[in-house]
Short mmCIF file of C-alpha atoms in Angstrom, two decimals:
data_model
loop_
_atom_site.label_atom_id
_atom_site.label_comp_id
_atom_site.label_asym_id
_atom_site.label_seq_id
_atom_site.Cartn_x
_atom_site.Cartn_y
_atom_site.Cartn_z
CA MET A 1 23.20 15.04 14.70
CA ASN A 2 19.67 16.26 15.21
CA GLN A 3 17.70 12.86 16.55
CA ASP A 4 14.77 13.57 13.95
CA ASP A 5 17.74 14.01 10.98
CA PHE A 6 18.83 10.02 12.02
CA GLU A 7 18.80 7.98 8.71
CA ILE A 8 17.13 4.89 9.40
CA SER A 9 18.31 1.66 7.75
CA VAL A 10 15.92 -1.49 7.99
CA GLU A 11 16.33 -4.65 6.15
CA VAL A 12 13.74 -7.51 5.55
CA SER A 13 15.67 -10.51 4.56
CA ASP A 14 16.11 -14.31 5.21
CA PRO A 15 12.66 -15.81 4.37
CA LYS A 16 12.46 -19.00 6.41
CA VAL A 17 9.78 -21.47 5.79
CA GLN A 18 8.52 -22.67 9.31
CA SER A 19 7.07 -26.46 9.00
CA GLY A 20 4.40 -27.95 11.02
CA LEU A 21 0.62 -28.44 11.08
CA ASN A 22 0.27 -24.94 9.24
CA LYS A 23 3.63 -23.95 7.62
CA TYR A 24 4.21 -20.13 7.14
CA THR A 25 7.44 -17.88 6.39
CA THR A 26 9.41 -16.12 8.83
CA TYR A 27 11.33 -12.53 7.62
CA SER A 28 14.29 -11.41 9.62
CA VAL A 29 13.64 -7.29 10.50
CA ARG A 30 17.04 -5.93 10.63
CA GLY A 31 18.15 -2.14 11.00
CA MET A 32 19.23 1.02 13.21
CA ASP A 33 17.08 3.82 14.02
CA LYS A 34 18.34 6.64 16.48
CA ASN A 35 17.50 4.18 19.82
CA GLY A 36 20.05 1.73 18.23
CA GLN A 37 20.14 -1.81 16.54
CA PHE A 38 17.26 -4.18 16.15
CA ASP A 39 17.28 -7.54 14.69
CA VAL A 40 13.85 -9.55 15.31
CA ILE A 41 11.61 -12.12 13.44
CA ARG A 42 8.18 -11.57 12.28
CA ARG A 43 5.60 -13.20 10.30
CA PHE A 44 3.66 -11.62 7.65
CA SER A 45 0.73 -11.73 10.15
CA ASP A 46 2.83 -9.80 12.58
CA PHE A 47 3.01 -7.21 9.82
CA ARG A 48 -0.74 -6.99 9.51
CA LEU A 49 -1.13 -6.56 13.10
CA ILE A 50 1.16 -3.70 13.69
CA ARG A 51 -0.37 -2.21 10.50
CA GLN A 52 -3.97 -2.33 12.12
CA PHE A 53 -2.84 -0.98 15.51
CA LEU A 54 -1.26 1.58 13.58
CA ILE A 55 -4.67 2.41 11.85
CA THR A 56 -6.13 2.35 15.53
CA LYS A 57 -3.76 4.54 17.32
CA TRP A 58 -3.12 7.40 14.53
CA PRO A 59 -6.99 7.74 13.27
CA GLY A 60 -6.74 10.29 10.07
CA CYS A 61 -3.55 8.80 9.12
CA TYR A 62 -2.87 7.20 5.78
CA ILE A 63 -1.17 3.68 6.59
CA PRO A 64 0.25 2.16 3.28
CA PRO A 65 -1.09 -0.99 2.69
CA LEU A 66 0.52 -4.37 2.96
CA PRO A 67 0.69 -7.04 0.10
CA PRO A 68 -2.01 -8.77 -0.22
CA ARG A 69 -2.68 -12.35 1.30
CA LYS A 70 -2.72 -15.38 -0.95
CA ALA A 71 -4.26 -18.27 0.17
CA ILE A 72 -2.84 -21.03 -2.38
CA GLY A 73 0.64 -21.08 -3.63
CA ASN A 74 1.78 -18.69 -0.37
CA MET A 75 5.16 -21.56 -0.15
CA ASP A 76 6.16 -20.99 -3.34
CA GLN A 77 9.79 -19.39 -3.57
CA LYS A 78 9.01 -17.07 -6.10
CA PHE A 79 5.89 -15.33 -4.08
CA ILE A 80 8.03 -15.50 -0.94
CA ASP A 81 10.88 -13.56 -2.79
CA ASP A 82 8.16 -10.78 -3.95
CA ARG A 83 6.45 -10.79 -0.56
CA MET A 84 10.05 -10.29 1.58
CA HIS A 85 10.47 -7.14 -1.44
CA SER A 86 7.28 -5.92 -0.88
CA LEU A 87 7.78 -5.85 3.01
CA GLN A 88 11.15 -4.15 2.54
CA ASP A 89 9.31 -1.79 0.58
CA TRP A 90 6.82 -1.06 3.21
CA MET A 91 9.18 -0.69 6.18
CA ARG A 92 10.91 1.81 4.38
CA ILE A 93 8.08 4.04 3.72
CA MET A 94 7.40 3.47 7.44
CA SER A 95 10.74 5.19 8.24
CA GLN A 96 10.19 8.17 6.39
CA SER A 97 7.23 9.20 8.78
CA LYS A 98 9.42 9.40 12.01
CA TYR A 99 5.83 9.52 14.02
CA PHE A 100 4.35 6.18 13.53
CA TRP A 101 8.31 4.72 13.61
CA TYR A 102 8.89 6.00 16.95
CA SER A 103 5.53 5.49 18.54
CA GLU A 104 5.54 2.95 20.92
CA GLU A 105 3.61 0.12 19.13
CA PHE A 106 6.28 0.37 16.31
CA GLN A 107 9.01 0.62 18.62
CA LEU A 108 7.59 -2.54 19.95
CA PHE A 109 7.43 -4.44 16.74
CA ILE A 110 10.75 -3.70 15.44
CA LYS A 111 12.38 -4.63 18.85
CA ALA A 112 10.07 -6.85 20.92
CA ASN A 113 11.22 -10.67 21.17
CA GLY A 114 8.72 -12.98 22.07
CA ASP A 115 5.07 -12.92 21.12
CA ILE A 116 4.34 -9.66 19.55
CA GLU A 117 0.78 -9.77 19.36
CA LYS A 118 0.92 -9.99 23.27
CA ALA A 119 3.29 -6.96 23.58
CA LEU A 120 1.19 -4.95 21.50
CA THR A 121 -2.11 -5.64 23.32
CA GLN A 122 -0.22 -4.46 26.41
CA VAL A 123 -0.03 -1.08 24.96
CA PRO A 124 -2.82 0.81 26.65
CA LYS A 125 -5.74 2.38 24.66
CA LEU A 126 -5.77 6.24 23.94
CA THR A 127 -8.34 8.00 25.37
CA TYR A 128 -9.85 11.27 23.33
CA ASP A 129 -7.23 13.50 25.41
CA GLU A 130 -4.42 12.10 24.44
CA ILE A 131 -5.27 11.59 21.04
CA ILE A 132 -5.86 15.21 20.76
CA ASN A 133 -2.34 15.85 22.55
CA LYS A 134 -0.69 13.49 20.66
CA TYR A 135 -2.04 15.40 17.35
CA GLN A 136 -0.85 18.39 18.66
CA ASP A 137 2.46 17.31 19.45
CA THR A 138 3.22 15.11 16.42
CA PHE A 139 1.84 17.91 13.83
CA THR A 140 3.28 21.16 15.52
CA ASP A 141 3.52 22.92 11.87
CA LEU A 142 -0.56 22.24 11.20
CA SER A 143 -1.09 24.66 14.58
CA GLY A 144 -3.30 27.51 13.34
CA ARG A 145 -4.27 26.59 9.74
CA GLU A 146 -7.47 27.63 8.59
CA ILE A 147 -10.42 25.22 8.31
CA ASN A 148 -12.68 26.73 5.49
CA ARG A 149 -15.58 25.82 3.27
CA GLU A 150 -13.12 25.06 0.67
CA LEU A 151 -10.82 22.88 2.44
CA ILE A 152 -13.94 20.72 3.62
CA GLN A 153 -15.29 20.58 -0.17
CA LYS A 154 -11.49 19.42 -1.00
CA ILE A 155 -11.84 16.54 1.56
CA THR A 156 -15.39 15.94 0.39
CA ASP A 157 -14.51 16.02 -3.68
CA PHE A 158 -11.46 13.51 -3.19
CA HIS A 159 -13.71 11.21 -0.85
CA GLN A 160 -15.98 11.05 -3.53
CA PHE A 161 -13.65 10.38 -5.97
CA LEU A 162 -11.78 7.90 -4.72
CA LYS A 163 -15.27 6.17 -4.53
CA ARG A 164 -16.01 6.54 -8.09
CA VAL A 165 -12.75 5.15 -9.31
CA ASN A 166 -12.13 2.08 -7.09
CA PRO A 167 -13.94 -0.39 -9.35
CA MET A 168 -12.33 1.43 -12.12
CA VAL A 169 -9.02 0.49 -10.62
CA GLU A 170 -10.16 -2.82 -10.39
CA ASN A 171 -11.19 -3.12 -13.89
CA PHE A 172 -7.95 -1.80 -14.76
CA LYS A 173 -6.29 -4.33 -12.60
CA GLN A 174 -7.80 -7.24 -14.14
CA ILE A 175 -6.64 -5.79 -17.91
CA ALA A 176 -3.09 -4.89 -16.81
CA LYS A 177 -2.76 -9.12 -15.82
CA ASN A 178 -4.46 -10.26 -18.71
CA ILE A 179 -2.07 -7.97 -20.77
CA ALA A 180 1.05 -9.23 -18.81
CA GLN A 181 0.06 -13.02 -19.09
CA ALA A 182 -0.69 -12.68 -22.77
CA ARG A 183 2.64 -10.84 -23.16
CA TRP A 184 4.75 -13.02 -21.46
CA ASN A 185 3.08 -16.15 -23.50
CA PHE A 186 3.46 -14.50 -26.81
CA GLN A 187 7.53 -13.45 -26.02
CA GLU A 188 8.07 -16.51 -24.42
CA GLN A 189 6.98 -18.63 -27.69
CA LEU A 190 8.95 -16.17 -29.84
CA SER A 191 11.99 -17.40 -28.09
CA HIS A 192 11.20 -20.78 -28.26
CA PHE A 193 10.58 -20.58 -31.73
CA LEU A 194 14.03 -18.53 -32.54
CA LEU A 195 16.02 -20.96 -30.25
CA ASN A 196 14.68 -23.94 -31.36
CA CYS A 197 11.96 -24.22 -33.77
CA LEU A 198 13.49 -22.37 -36.43
CA PRO A 199 16.84 -23.83 -36.37
CA GLU A 200 15.59 -27.27 -36.37
CA TYR A 201 13.52 -26.44 -39.35
CA GLU A 202 16.43 -25.27 -41.30
CA GLN A 203 18.34 -28.11 -40.13
CA GLN A 204 15.71 -31.23 -40.70
CA VAL A 205 14.30 -29.52 -43.59
CA LEU A 206 15.51 -26.52 -45.35
CA LEU A 207 19.09 -28.10 -45.65
CA GLU A 208 17.25 -31.13 -47.92
CA PHE A 209 16.04 -28.37 -49.88
CA SER A 210 19.04 -26.20 -50.51
CA GLU A 211 21.73 -28.78 -50.04
CA SER A 212 23.81 -26.37 -48.67
CA GLU A 213 24.36 -25.18 -45.06
CA ASP A 214 25.30 -22.18 -45.87
CA LYS A 215 21.77 -21.66 -46.44
CA LEU A 216 20.66 -21.93 -42.84
CA VAL A 217 20.04 -18.82 -41.45
CA LEU A 218 19.43 -19.23 -37.99
CA GLN A 219 21.83 -22.32 -37.80
CA SER A 220 24.76 -20.26 -39.06
CA ILE A 221 24.08 -17.22 -37.02
CA LYS A 222 25.63 -19.67 -33.80
CA ASN A 223 28.80 -19.51 -35.88
CA ASP A 224 28.94 -15.86 -36.39
CA GLU A 225 29.92 -13.85 -32.79
CA TYR A 226 28.07 -10.49 -33.66
CA PRO A 227 24.85 -11.42 -35.01
CA SER A 228 24.63 -14.16 -32.31
CA GLN A 229 25.32 -11.21 -29.53
CA LEU A 230 22.51 -9.44 -31.32
CA LEU A 231 20.40 -12.57 -31.25
CA ASN A 232 21.02 -13.29 -27.62
CA ASN A 233 20.32 -9.74 -26.42
CA TYR A 234 17.20 -9.75 -28.52
CA ILE A 235 16.23 -12.79 -26.57
CA SER A 236 17.15 -11.65 -23.09
CA LEU A 237 14.63 -9.01 -23.54
CA LEU A 238 11.83 -11.64 -24.84
CA GLN A 239 12.37 -13.05 -21.41
CA GLN A 240 11.80 -10.27 -19.23
CA ASN A 241 7.90 -9.18 -18.77
CA GLU A 242 7.80 -5.65 -17.90
CA PHE A 243 3.98 -5.64 -18.44
CA GLN A 244 4.16 -7.75 -15.00
CA SER A 245 5.39 -4.64 -13.68
CA LEU A 246 2.63 -2.92 -14.43
CA TYR A 247 0.26 -5.06 -13.22
CA GLN A 248 1.71 -5.00 -10.05
CA GLU A 249 1.38 -1.45 -9.73
CA ILE A 250 -1.82 -1.27 -10.40
CA ARG A 251 -2.71 -4.01 -8.00
CA LYS A 252 -0.74 -1.80 -5.54
CA GLU A 253 -2.40 1.23 -6.34
CA SER A 254 -5.96 -0.90 -5.86
CA LYS A 255 -5.13 -1.57 -2.37
CA GLN A 256 -3.70 1.81 -2.12
CA VAL A 257 -6.90 3.32 -3.18
CA ARG A 258 -8.38 1.61 -0.36
CA ALA A 259 -5.96 2.36 2.22
CA PHE A 260 -7.00 5.84 1.75
CA LEU A 261 -10.65 5.42 1.86
CA GLU A 262 -10.15 3.38 5.04
CA THR A 263 -8.23 6.35 6.24
CA MET A 264 -10.90 9.01 5.51
CA THR A 265 -13.66 6.80 6.69
CA GLN A 266 -11.80 7.46 10.10
CA ARG A 267 -12.90 11.09 9.84
CA GLU A 268 -16.34 9.91 9.17
CA LYS A 269 -16.62 7.91 12.27
CA TYR A 270 -15.74 10.57 14.27
CA GLU A 271 -18.22 13.18 12.77
CA GLN A 272 -20.60 10.80 13.48
CA GLN A 273 -19.65 9.91 16.79
CA LYS A 274 -19.93 13.91 17.37
CA VAL A 275 -23.23 13.72 16.39
CA PHE A 276 -24.55 10.88 18.58
CA TYR A 277 -23.37 12.77 21.32
CA GLU A 278 -24.97 16.07 20.09
CA GLN A 279 -28.48 14.20 20.00
CA LYS A 280 -27.71 12.17 23.05
CA GLN A 281 -27.09 16.04 24.91
CA LYS A 282 -30.65 17.10 23.52
CA GLU A 283 -32.26 14.75 24.72
CA LEU A 284 -30.32 15.25 28.50
CA GLN A 285 -31.40 18.63 28.29
CA ILE A 286 -34.84 17.69 27.79
CA GLN A 287 -34.88 15.61 30.62
CA LEU A 288 -33.29 18.47 32.60
CA GLN A 289 -36.37 21.19 31.38
CA GLU A 290 -39.13 18.56 32.32
CA VAL A 291 -37.49 17.47 35.66
CA LEU A 292 -37.22 21.46 36.43
CA ALA A 293 -40.59 21.81 35.48
CA GLY A 294 -41.90 18.98 37.79
CA LYS A 295 -43.17 16.88 34.56
CA PRO A 296 -43.14 13.13 34.82
CA SER A 297 -41.27 11.13 32.56
CA ILE A 298 -41.25 7.36 31.68
CA LYS A 299 -37.49 7.29 32.53
CA ASN A 300 -38.05 9.25 36.28
CA ILE A 301 -42.29 8.56 37.04
CA PHE A 302 -41.23 5.44 39.08
CA SER A 303 -37.69 6.84 40.56
CA THR A 304 -37.23 7.55 43.90
CA THR A 305 -34.42 9.52 43.58
CA LYS A 306 -34.80 13.12 44.81
CA LYS A 307 -35.48 15.77 42.21
CA GLU A 308 -32.14 17.56 43.50
CA ASP A 309 -30.14 14.57 42.94
CA GLN A 310 -31.99 13.78 39.68
CA ILE A 311 -30.67 17.61 38.80
CA ALA A 312 -27.23 16.98 39.73
CA LYS A 313 -27.10 13.86 37.96
CA LEU A 314 -28.40 14.87 34.65
CA GLN A 315 -26.32 18.18 34.64
CA THR A 316 -23.05 15.68 35.43
CA GLN A 317 -23.67 13.56 32.29
CA ILE A 318 -24.73 16.99 30.23
CA ASP A 319 -21.08 18.29 31.22
CA GLN A 320 -19.56 15.31 30.55
CA VAL A 321 -21.57 14.91 26.89
CA CYS A 322 -20.31 18.61 26.17
CA LYS A 323 -17.05 17.58 26.95
CA ASP A 324 -16.99 14.49 24.60
CA ILE A 325 -18.60 16.60 21.62
CA GLU A 326 -15.96 19.12 22.51
CA ASN A 327 -13.15 16.46 21.93
CA MET A 328 -14.71 14.94 18.80
CA GLN A 329 -14.97 18.58 17.20
CA PHE A 330 -11.26 18.82 17.88
CA ILE A 331 -10.38 15.63 16.68
CA CYS A 332 -12.70 16.38 13.71
CA ASP A 333 -10.52 19.67 13.30
CA ILE A 334 -7.31 17.91 13.48
CA LEU A 335 -8.00 14.88 11.12
CA THR A 336 -9.25 17.86 8.47
CA VAL A 337 -6.57 19.81 8.73
CA LEU A 338 -4.69 16.69 8.54
CA LEU A 339 -6.48 15.59 5.46
CA GLY A 340 -6.69 18.35 3.59
CA TYR A 341 -2.94 20.05 3.96
CA ILE A 342 -1.08 16.58 4.32
CA GLU A 343 -2.68 13.38 3.36
CA ILE A 344 -3.86 14.12 0.07
CA ASP A 345 -1.75 15.81 -1.67
CA LYS A 346 0.85 13.69 -0.83
CA PHE A 347 -1.23 10.92 -1.56
CA LYS A 348 -1.80 12.62 -5.12
CA LEU A 349 1.87 13.46 -5.31
CA GLU A 350 2.99 9.67 -4.70
CA LYS A 351 0.33 8.64 -7.47
CA GLN A 352 1.66 10.52 -10.16
CA GLN A 353 5.48 10.16 -9.49
CA ASN A 354 4.80 6.60 -9.18
CA TYR A 355 2.69 6.30 -12.49
CA TYR A 356 5.74 8.27 -14.42
CA LYS A 357 8.53 6.24 -13.04
CA LEU A 358 6.27 3.29 -14.37
CA ALA A 359 5.57 4.86 -17.44
CA LYS A 360 9.37 5.76 -18.18
CA SER A 361 10.53 2.00 -17.44
CA LEU A 362 7.98 0.75 -19.85
CA ILE A 363 8.91 3.03 -22.69
CA GLN A 364 12.52 2.11 -22.61
CA TYR A 365 11.76 -1.25 -22.44
CA GLU A 366 9.69 -1.32 -25.38
CA ILE A 367 12.71 0.95 -26.93
CA GLN A 368 15.34 -1.48 -26.00
CA LEU A 369 13.21 -4.43 -27.30
CA ASN A 370 12.14 -2.79 -30.67
CA GLN A 371 15.79 -1.93 -31.03
CA ALA A 372 17.49 -5.11 -30.71
CA SER A 373 14.62 -6.92 -32.66
CA GLU A 374 15.33 -4.48 -35.78
CA GLU A 375 19.48 -4.63 -35.39
CA PHE A 376 19.15 -8.46 -35.08
CA TRP A 377 16.80 -9.10 -38.05
CA GLU A 378 18.77 -6.20 -40.07
CA ARG A 379 21.97 -8.00 -39.36
CA VAL A 380 20.63 -11.31 -40.81
CA GLN A 381 19.06 -9.51 -43.92
CA GLN A 382 22.78 -7.96 -44.46
CA ASN A 383 24.65 -11.34 -44.41
CA TYR A 384 22.49 -13.72 -46.04
CA ASN A 385 21.37 -14.46 -49.35
CA LEU A 386 17.54 -14.19 -48.60
CA LEU A 387 15.66 -15.27 -51.63
#
C-alpha cells in the first residue's frame, strides 16, 4: 500500500479532570498512522498550541478552528463530553490533510511525551527559502497554475464577502441560541404537562366531575399498550433538542469564518512585507546613487568609511533586499494559487454540505415530531368519547 493511502485512525477519549490549584481536563489521543501507533495525553491548551504552530508553519493554509473556550462551567461533565467530541472531529479533519498530519510539529503533538510546548519550541523556524521549498514539494499539483486578474479578483471578492457576513453570522448565532433555548423550554414544559399535569388534573379534578375512571383520558392511556407507546414516542421526541444542533453548527461556522479570514490575512502580511522591501530597495538605490555621485547624505556625512566600501555595502544590502522581494513574491504567488485554486473552493463546498446536512436533520426531526404528535392525538380521539 502507498503510504499516502494509509488510512489514519484517531480517537480522542477518556477525559479526566486533574485536581489542583487550577483544575484542567486531559484527553487521551490514540490511533495509528503510517509511522505506527500513538497514545498520548493532551489538554485543551495543547490543542490550541499545535494549531497556532500550524498557522505559523503553514501560512495561507486554512487551519480549522478548535471548539471555543469557556471560563465558567468548563468542569461540567456535559461541557467536557461536548468538547471531547469536538476535538475528535478536529483531529479527524486534520487527518484528512496528510501534509499537516505528517509535518514535524504535528507528529510531535501526537507522539511526544512530556512537555509538548517545550518539544514544539525546539522545532526550528522556517526561512523563506524553506517555506518555498516545502510548498513546492507539498503542492506539486499546483505547479504551473496561472495567476491572472480573475483569480486575484476571486480572492479579493471572497475576502470582502467574509468580512461582510462575519457580523451577520454572529447575529444568526445569537438568534439560533435564543430559538434553541425557547424551543427547549416549550418542549420540556409540554412533556411535563402531558406526563404529570394532565394526569394529575384528571385524577384530582375530572374524576370528581365525571365520577367514572373511564372518562380519565391521559390516566387511562397508561393501561392501554398502543396509545401508551405512541405517547412515549411523542415524549421521546419532545425531549430532544435538535435546534441546539442548529445553534452549535452556526456557532462553529462563526469560528470557521474568522479562521478563514485569519488564513487570508496571512497572504496580506506577505504582500505588505513585499511592499516594505520594495520601498527599502528604492531607499537603498537612492543612497547608492548619492554615494556614486559624491553627494553627502545624513547617513554618510559623518561616516569615515571609504566610498568604495560604502558602495560595496549598499550593493550587498540591495542584493539581499532583491532576494527578499523575490522570496516574498514567490510566497505570495504560492498563497494566491493555494487560496484561489484550493482553499476557497474547498471551504465553500464544506459550508454547503454542512448546511444541507443540518437542514436535512432538522426537517426529518420536525416531520417525525409532527407525525408522532398527530398519531398520538388521533388515537386518543378515536379511543375516548370526548365531550
